[in-house]
PDB file of C-alpha atoms in Angstrom:
ATOM      1  CA  MET A   1    -112.502  46.428 -34.930  1.00  0.00           C
ATOM      2  CA  ASN A   2    -111.592  43.039 -34.695  1.00  0.00           C
ATOM      3  CA  LEU A   3    -113.407  39.831 -33.437  1.00  0.00           C
ATOM      4  CA  PHE A   4    -112.255  39.560 -29.376  1.00  0.00           C
ATOM      5  CA  ARG A   5    -113.289  43.321 -29.286  1.00  0.00           C
ATOM      6  CA  LEU A   6    -116.847  42.812 -30.781  1.00  0.00           C
ATOM      7  CA  LEU A   7    -117.370  39.811 -28.853  1.00  0.00           C
ATOM      8  CA  GLY A   8    -115.999  41.412 -25.311  1.00  0.00           C
ATOM      9  CA  ASP A   9    -118.536  44.309 -26.436  1.00  0.00           C
ATOM     10  CA  MET A  10    -121.124  41.971 -27.188  1.00  0.00           C
ATOM     11  CA  THR A  11    -120.608  39.728 -23.918  1.00  0.00           C
ATOM     12  CA  HIS A  12    -120.050  42.950 -21.288  1.00  0.00           C
ATOM     13  CA  LEU A  13    -123.628  43.654 -23.100  1.00  0.00           C
ATOM     14  CA  LEU A  14    -125.300  40.460 -22.735  1.00  0.00           C
ATOM     15  CA  SER A  15    -124.231  40.583 -18.984  1.00  0.00           C
ATOM     16  CA  ILE A  16    -126.697  43.612 -18.688  1.00  0.00           C
ATOM     17  CA  VAL A  17    -129.436  41.691 -20.419  1.00  0.00           C
ATOM     18  CA  VAL A  18    -128.992  38.983 -17.922  1.00  0.00           C
ATOM     19  CA  LEU A  19    -128.949  41.167 -15.102  1.00  0.00           C
ATOM     20  CA  LEU A  20    -131.773  43.342 -16.454  1.00  0.00           C
ATOM     21  CA  LEU A  21    -133.476  40.172 -17.158  1.00  0.00           C
ATOM     22  CA  LYS A  22    -133.052  39.545 -13.376  1.00  0.00           C
ATOM     23  CA  ILE A  23    -134.566  42.666 -11.930  1.00  0.00           C
ATOM     24  CA  ARG A  24    -137.311  43.128 -14.680  1.00  0.00           C
ATOM     25  CA  THR A  25    -138.849  39.880 -14.935  1.00  0.00           C
ATOM     26  CA  VAL A  26    -137.997  37.900 -11.654  1.00  0.00           C
ATOM     27  CA  LYS A  27    -138.435  41.429  -9.867  1.00  0.00           C
ATOM     28  CA  SER A  28    -135.076  40.196  -7.728  1.00  0.00           C
ATOM     29  CA  CYS A  29    -131.595  41.917  -7.076  1.00  0.00           C
ATOM     30  CA  ALA A  30    -131.009  39.300  -4.491  1.00  0.00           C
ATOM     31  CA  GLY A  31    -127.055  38.487  -4.500  1.00  0.00           C
ATOM     32  CA  ILE A  32    -126.376  41.689  -6.482  1.00  0.00           C
ATOM     33  CA  SER A  33    -124.068  43.591  -5.150  1.00  0.00           C
ATOM     34  CA  LEU A  34    -125.748  47.669  -5.198  1.00  0.00           C
ATOM     35  CA  LYS A  35    -122.417  48.947  -4.351  1.00  0.00           C
ATOM     36  CA  THR A  36    -120.861  47.281  -7.554  1.00  0.00           C
ATOM     37  CA  GLN A  37    -123.249  48.878  -9.419  1.00  0.00           C
ATOM     38  CA  GLU A  38    -122.305  52.145  -8.250  1.00  0.00           C
ATOM     39  CA  LEU A  39    -119.040  51.925  -9.015  1.00  0.00           C
ATOM     40  CA  TYR A  40    -119.862  51.039 -12.568  1.00  0.00           C
ATOM     41  CA  VAL A  41    -122.352  54.321 -12.846  1.00  0.00           C
ATOM     42  CA  ILE A  42    -118.957  56.507 -11.863  1.00  0.00           C
ATOM     43  CA  VAL A  43    -116.833  54.209 -14.013  1.00  0.00           C
ATOM     44  CA  PHE A  44    -119.220  55.279 -17.137  1.00  0.00           C
ATOM     45  CA  LEU A  45    -119.720  58.725 -15.807  1.00  0.00           C
ATOM     46  CA  THR A  46    -115.639  59.186 -15.887  1.00  0.00           C
ATOM     47  CA  ARG A  47    -114.565  57.444 -18.762  1.00  0.00           C
ATOM     48  CA  TYR A  48    -117.208  58.410 -21.567  1.00  0.00           C
ATOM     49  CA  LEU A  49    -116.689  62.326 -20.764  1.00  0.00           C
ATOM     50  CA  ASP A  50    -115.292  62.276 -24.386  1.00  0.00           C
ATOM     51  CA  LEU A  51    -118.930  61.691 -25.801  1.00  0.00           C
ATOM     52  CA  PHE A  52    -119.081  65.722 -25.721  1.00  0.00           C
ATOM     53  CA  THR A  53    -115.613  66.067 -27.003  1.00  0.00           C
ATOM     54  CA  LYS A  54    -114.454  63.548 -29.284  1.00  0.00           C
ATOM     55  CA  TYR A  55    -116.548  61.316 -31.962  1.00  0.00           C
ATOM     56  CA  TYR A  56    -115.774  57.764 -32.968  1.00  0.00           C
ATOM     57  CA  SER A  57    -118.401  56.006 -34.342  1.00  0.00           C
ATOM     58  CA  VAL A  58    -122.165  55.666 -34.739  1.00  0.00           C
ATOM     59  CA  TYR A  59    -121.045  52.069 -32.738  1.00  0.00           C
ATOM     60  CA  ASN A  60    -118.753  53.802 -29.833  1.00  0.00           C
ATOM     61  CA  THR A  61    -121.620  56.312 -29.112  1.00  0.00           C
ATOM     62  CA  ALA A  62    -124.313  54.342 -28.880  1.00  0.00           C
ATOM     63  CA  MET A  63    -122.772  51.473 -27.011  1.00  0.00           C
ATOM     64  CA  LYS A  64    -121.548  53.980 -24.221  1.00  0.00           C
ATOM     65  CA  LEU A  65    -124.797  55.659 -24.635  1.00  0.00           C
ATOM     66  CA  VAL A  66    -126.671  52.007 -23.517  1.00  0.00           C
ATOM     67  CA  PHE A  67    -123.777  51.628 -20.896  1.00  0.00           C
ATOM     68  CA  LEU A  68    -124.587  54.696 -19.502  1.00  0.00           C
ATOM     69  CA  GLY A  69    -128.292  54.469 -19.318  1.00  0.00           C
ATOM     70  CA  THR A  70    -128.378  50.733 -18.430  1.00  0.00           C
ATOM     71  CA  SER A  71    -126.306  50.905 -15.392  1.00  0.00           C
ATOM     72  CA  ILE A  72    -127.704  54.275 -14.055  1.00  0.00           C
ATOM     73  CA  GLY A  73    -131.135  52.493 -14.720  1.00  0.00           C
ATOM     74  CA  ILE A  74    -130.389  49.115 -12.493  1.00  0.00           C
ATOM     75  CA  VAL A  75    -129.113  51.511  -9.882  1.00  0.00           C
ATOM     76  CA  TRP A  76    -132.290  53.248  -9.698  1.00  0.00           C
ATOM     77  CA  TYR A  77    -134.499  49.788  -9.837  1.00  0.00           C
ATOM     78  CA  MET A  78    -132.437  48.254  -6.844  1.00  0.00           C
ATOM     79  CA  ARG A  79    -132.599  51.584  -4.580  1.00  0.00           C
ATOM     80  CA  TYR A  80    -136.116  52.821  -5.431  1.00  0.00           C
ATOM     81  CA  HIS A  81    -138.313  50.144  -7.122  1.00  0.00           C
ATOM     82  CA  LYS A  82    -140.607  49.329  -4.416  1.00  0.00           C
ATOM     83  CA  VAL A  83    -140.456  45.120  -5.268  1.00  0.00           C
ATOM     84  CA  VAL A  84    -137.115  45.029  -6.195  1.00  0.00           C
ATOM     85  CA  LYS A  85    -135.310  47.130  -3.594  1.00  0.00           C
ATOM     86  CA  GLN A  86    -136.807  44.916  -1.024  1.00  0.00           C
ATOM     87  CA  THR A  87    -134.694  41.776  -2.308  1.00  0.00           C
ATOM     88  CA  TYR A  88    -131.523  43.624  -2.051  1.00  0.00           C
ATOM     89  CA  SER A  89    -129.275  41.790   0.208  1.00  0.00           C
ATOM     90  CA  LYS A  90    -128.364  44.807   1.842  1.00  0.00           C
ATOM     91  CA  ASP A  91    -126.852  43.216   5.064  1.00  0.00           C
ATOM     92  CA  GLU A  92    -124.235  41.283   3.048  1.00  0.00           C
ATOM     93  CA  ASP A  93    -123.467  44.032   0.706  1.00  0.00           C
ATOM     94  CA  THR A  94    -120.609  44.713   2.970  1.00  0.00           C
ATOM     95  CA  PHE A  95    -117.786  45.797   1.035  1.00  0.00           C
ATOM     96  CA  LYS A  96    -116.112  49.660   1.659  1.00  0.00           C
ATOM     97  CA  HIS A  97    -116.523  50.584  -1.531  1.00  0.00           C
ATOM     98  CA  TYR A  98    -115.345  54.363  -0.717  1.00  0.00           C
ATOM     99  CA  PHE A  99    -112.205  52.713  -0.416  1.00  0.00           C
ATOM    100  CA  LEU A 100    -111.836  52.051  -3.758  1.00  0.00           C
ATOM    101  CA  ILE A 101    -112.685  55.053  -4.931  1.00  0.00           C
ATOM    102  CA  LEU A 102    -110.327  56.796  -2.704  1.00  0.00           C
ATOM    103  CA  LEU A 103    -107.923  54.285  -3.812  1.00  0.00           C
ATOM    104  CA  SER A 104    -108.306  55.038  -7.543  1.00  0.00           C
ATOM    105  CA  ILE A 105    -108.083  58.749  -7.376  1.00  0.00           C
ATOM    106  CA  ILE A 106    -105.158  58.731  -5.700  1.00  0.00           C
ATOM    107  CA  LEU A 107    -103.511  56.182  -8.492  1.00  0.00           C
ATOM    108  CA  ALA A 108    -105.005  58.066 -10.996  1.00  0.00           C
ATOM    109  CA  LEU A 109    -103.585  61.485  -9.959  1.00  0.00           C
ATOM    110  CA  LEU A 110     -99.888  59.839  -9.325  1.00  0.00           C
ATOM    111  CA  ILE A 111    -100.391  57.435 -12.454  1.00  0.00           C
ATOM    112  CA  HIS A 112    -101.415  58.547 -15.844  1.00  0.00           C
ATOM    113  CA  ARG A 113    -100.359  59.484 -19.230  1.00  0.00           C
ATOM    114  CA  ALA A 114    -101.383  63.742 -19.488  1.00  0.00           C
ATOM    115  CA  PHE A 115    -102.243  65.578 -16.774  1.00  0.00           C
ATOM    116  CA  ASP A 116    -105.674  66.943 -17.991  1.00  0.00           C
ATOM    117  CA  VAL A 117    -109.304  66.481 -16.819  1.00  0.00           C
ATOM    118  CA  ILE A 118    -110.403  64.309 -19.615  1.00  0.00           C
ATOM    119  CA  GLU A 119    -107.000  61.703 -19.236  1.00  0.00           C
ATOM    120  CA  VAL A 120    -107.126  61.566 -15.064  1.00  0.00           C
ATOM    121  CA  LEU A 121    -110.996  60.818 -14.951  1.00  0.00           C
ATOM    122  CA  TRP A 122    -110.311  58.461 -17.807  1.00  0.00           C
ATOM    123  CA  THR A 123    -107.565  56.747 -16.042  1.00  0.00           C
ATOM    124  CA  PHE A 124    -109.638  57.012 -12.860  1.00  0.00           C
ATOM    125  CA  SER A 125    -112.106  54.968 -14.719  1.00  0.00           C
ATOM    126  CA  LEU A 126    -109.814  52.314 -15.318  1.00  0.00           C
ATOM    127  CA  TYR A 127    -108.687  51.633 -11.960  1.00  0.00           C
ATOM    128  CA  LEU A 128    -111.829  51.971 -10.536  1.00  0.00           C
ATOM    129  CA  GLU A 129    -113.372  49.294 -12.902  1.00  0.00           C
ATOM    130  CA  ALA A 130    -110.518  46.815 -12.193  1.00  0.00           C
ATOM    131  CA  VAL A 131    -111.704  46.691  -8.647  1.00  0.00           C
ATOM    132  CA  ALA A 132    -115.430  47.433  -9.042  1.00  0.00           C
ATOM    133  CA  ILE A 133    -116.469  44.092  -9.182  1.00  0.00           C
ATOM    134  CA  LEU A 134    -114.641  43.121  -5.606  1.00  0.00           C
ATOM    135  CA  PRO A 135    -118.282  44.055  -3.672  1.00  0.00           C
ATOM    136  CA  GLN A 136    -119.853  41.867  -5.919  1.00  0.00           C
ATOM    137  CA  LEU A 137    -117.557  38.928  -5.460  1.00  0.00           C
ATOM    138  CA  VAL A 138    -117.589  39.244  -1.661  1.00  0.00           C
ATOM    139  CA  LEU A 139    -121.179  39.359  -1.678  1.00  0.00           C
ATOM    140  CA  LEU A 140    -121.281  36.326  -4.085  1.00  0.00           C
ATOM    141  CA  GLN A 141    -119.010  34.474  -1.269  1.00  0.00           C
ATOM    142  CA  LYS A 142    -121.666  35.374   1.528  1.00  0.00           C
ATOM    143  CA  SER A 143    -124.642  34.003  -0.647  1.00  0.00           C
ATOM    144  CA  ARG A 144    -125.749  30.763   0.437  1.00  0.00           C
ATOM    145  CA  ASN A 145    -127.575  30.508  -2.984  1.00  0.00           C
ATOM    146  CA  ILE A 146    -126.411  32.239  -6.192  1.00  0.00           C
ATOM    147  CA  ASP A 147    -129.238  31.648  -8.471  1.00  0.00           C
ATOM    148  CA  THR A 148    -128.402  30.693 -12.393  1.00  0.00           C
ATOM    149  CA  LEU A 149    -128.821  34.657 -13.454  1.00  0.00           C
ATOM    150  CA  THR A 150    -126.128  36.096 -11.075  1.00  0.00           C
ATOM    151  CA  GLY A 151    -123.846  33.456 -11.586  1.00  0.00           C
ATOM    152  CA  ASP A 152    -124.061  33.908 -15.530  1.00  0.00           C
ATOM    153  CA  TYR A 153    -123.962  37.535 -14.865  1.00  0.00           C
ATOM    154  CA  VAL A 154    -120.716  37.573 -13.081  1.00  0.00           C
ATOM    155  CA  PHE A 155    -119.213  35.124 -15.434  1.00  0.00           C
ATOM    156  CA  LEU A 156    -120.231  37.209 -18.767  1.00  0.00           C
ATOM    157  CA  LEU A 157    -118.572  40.372 -17.146  1.00  0.00           C
ATOM    158  CA  GLY A 158    -115.442  38.317 -16.334  1.00  0.00           C
ATOM    159  CA  ALA A 159    -115.656  36.892 -19.927  1.00  0.00           C
ATOM    160  CA  TYR A 160    -115.979  40.739 -21.276  1.00  0.00           C
ATOM    161  CA  ARG A 161    -112.505  41.354 -19.675  1.00  0.00           C
ATOM    162  CA  ALA A 162    -110.462  37.980 -20.867  1.00  0.00           C
ATOM    163  CA  LEU A 163    -111.679  38.971 -24.549  1.00  0.00           C
ATOM    164  CA  TYR A 164    -110.556  42.606 -24.043  1.00  0.00           C
ATOM    165  CA  ILE A 165    -107.345  41.051 -23.072  1.00  0.00           C
ATOM    166  CA  LEU A 166    -107.128  38.937 -26.477  1.00  0.00           C
ATOM    167  CA  ASN A 167    -108.182  42.137 -28.195  1.00  0.00           C
ATOM    168  CA  TRP A 168    -104.810  44.094 -27.006  1.00  0.00           C
ATOM    169  CA  VAL A 169    -102.810  41.246 -27.783  1.00  0.00           C
ATOM    170  CA  TYR A 170    -104.587  41.192 -31.385  1.00  0.00           C
ATOM    171  CA  ARG A 171    -104.084  44.948 -31.678  1.00  0.00           C
ATOM    172  CA  PHE A 172    -100.776  44.832 -30.812  1.00  0.00           C
ATOM    173  CA  LEU A 173     -99.613  42.343 -33.182  1.00  0.00           C
ATOM    174  CA  MET A 174    -101.711  43.238 -36.096  1.00  0.00           C
ATOM    175  CA  GLU A 175    -102.683  47.163 -36.076  1.00  0.00           C
ATOM    176  CA  ASN A 176     -99.296  48.001 -34.668  1.00  0.00           C
ATOM    177  CA  HIS A 177    -100.979  49.325 -31.300  1.00  0.00           C
ATOM    178  CA  LYS A 178     -98.218  50.605 -28.975  1.00  0.00           C
ATOM    179  CA  PHE A 179     -97.816  49.556 -25.488  1.00  0.00           C
ATOM    180  CA  ARG A 180    -100.493  50.946 -23.054  1.00  0.00           C
ATOM    181  CA  TRP A 181     -99.447  50.106 -19.851  1.00  0.00           C
ATOM    182  CA  ILE A 182    -102.256  51.606 -17.490  1.00  0.00           C
ATOM    183  CA  PRO A 183    -105.151  49.883 -19.358  1.00  0.00           C
ATOM    184  CA  TRP A 184    -103.618  46.883 -19.822  1.00  0.00           C
ATOM    185  CA  ILE A 185    -102.158  46.363 -16.549  1.00  0.00           C
ATOM    186  CA  SER A 186    -105.494  47.653 -15.061  1.00  0.00           C
ATOM    187  CA  GLY A 187    -107.546  45.017 -17.387  1.00  0.00           C
ATOM    188  CA  LEU A 188    -105.208  41.990 -16.222  1.00  0.00           C
ATOM    189  CA  VAL A 189    -105.592  43.294 -12.606  1.00  0.00           C
ATOM    190  CA  GLN A 190    -109.581  43.072 -12.994  1.00  0.00           C
ATOM    191  CA  THR A 191    -109.714  39.990 -14.954  1.00  0.00           C
ATOM    192  CA  ALA A 192    -107.332  37.766 -12.534  1.00  0.00           C
ATOM    193  CA  LEU A 193    -109.726  39.156  -9.863  1.00  0.00           C
ATOM    194  CA  TYR A 194    -112.362  36.509 -11.693  1.00  0.00           C
ATOM    195  CA  ALA A 195    -109.843  33.729 -11.674  1.00  0.00           C
ATOM    196  CA  ASP A 196    -111.311  32.353  -8.785  1.00  0.00           C
ATOM    197  CA  PHE A 197    -114.688  32.701  -9.301  1.00  0.00           C
ATOM    198  CA  PHE A 198    -114.091  31.391 -12.999  1.00  0.00           C
ATOM    199  CA  TYR A 199    -112.851  27.806 -11.257  1.00  0.00           C
ATOM    200  CA  TYR A 200    -116.099  27.362  -9.185  1.00  0.00           C
ATOM    201  CA  TYR A 201    -118.401  28.477 -12.082  1.00  0.00           C
ATOM    202  CA  ILE A 202    -117.043  26.151 -14.364  1.00  0.00           C
ATOM    203  CA  LYS A 203    -116.785  23.011 -12.129  1.00  0.00           C
ATOM    204  CA  SER A 204    -120.294  23.728 -11.102  1.00  0.00           C
ATOM    205  CA  TRP A 205    -121.190  23.583 -14.668  1.00  0.00           C
ATOM    206  CA  LYS A 206    -119.612  20.452 -15.509  1.00  0.00           C
ATOM    207  CA  ASN A 207    -121.022  18.564 -12.570  1.00  0.00           C
ATOM    208  CA  ARG A 208    -123.723  20.054 -13.059  1.00  0.00           C
ATOM    209  CA  GLU A 209    -124.371  21.615  -9.477  1.00  0.00           C
ATOM    210  CA  LYS A 210    -125.505  24.343  -8.066  1.00  0.00           C
ATOM    211  CA  LEU A 211    -122.745  27.235  -7.873  1.00  0.00           C
ATOM    212  CA  LYS A 212    -121.322  27.825  -4.444  1.00  0.00           C
ATOM    213  CA  LEU A 213    -118.015  29.571  -3.755  1.00  0.00           C
ATOM    214  CA  PRO A 214    -116.351  28.598  -0.216  1.00  0.00           C
ATOM    215  CA  ALA A 215    -116.259  31.082   2.404  1.00  0.00           C
TER     216      ALA A 215
ATOM    217  CA  LYS B   1    -101.921  61.590 -32.136  1.00  0.00           C
ATOM    218  CA  GLU B   2    -102.030  58.144 -31.463  1.00  0.00           C
ATOM    219  CA  GLN B   3    -103.993  58.512 -28.371  1.00  0.00           C
ATOM    220  CA  PRO B   4    -107.159  57.165 -30.302  1.00  0.00           C
ATOM    221  CA  GLN B   5    -105.900  53.669 -29.741  1.00  0.00           C
ATOM    222  CA  SER B   6    -107.309  52.713 -26.339  1.00  0.00           C
ATOM    223  CA  HIS B   7    -109.940  55.818 -26.157  1.00  0.00           C
ATOM    224  CA  ASP B   8    -111.716  54.162 -28.506  1.00  0.00           C
ATOM    225  CA  GLU B   9    -112.555  51.298 -26.470  1.00  0.00           C
ATOM    226  CA  LEU B  10    -115.422  51.188 -24.106  1.00  0.00           C
TER     227      LEU B  10
END
């Protein structure tokens, strides 16, 4: 494991901590897209099927369980917790996320490395993760007030993807990692989707202003 | 054989 990979995973973990902090202590999920959160549950469920078939390390297994558990927990809070669910910005969370699932299924059936259940589902999870942030970004654009925790959450999620790109560059150069078009291109697309958000996040941070995305 | 190179990522 290289430093970029570890930092990427830790940033991912931290993003979830920040979101849980908002949900559990502020008791609010305002500005958080339930659709994006549901897509992440599907991403982790389809990607981590190899929990049952292959062992990599204690770290790998533990992180997979944490991502699965927390993503399901977050969706539970947003849907069923009697206080939290009332703060959900339902009317603004309008992105047609079924379309993203359909698109990823079709793409995974067409473009994959091997045609077996685990490989196609794994590929599907990469395509879906690449676009899963879209409902969240659309919701942010509609939000008049983006609170600090929500902004930080999305920033950390984007930082995690950017660090994974550095991790691939490192593995390619230092560990004889072969070309892996499917995860790399999906990862590049995923990171590129954050470009606009990064720009406004950093700008607001530099000017010490409240984060606001232009509509 | 070389498959785990990206499957070991999260």
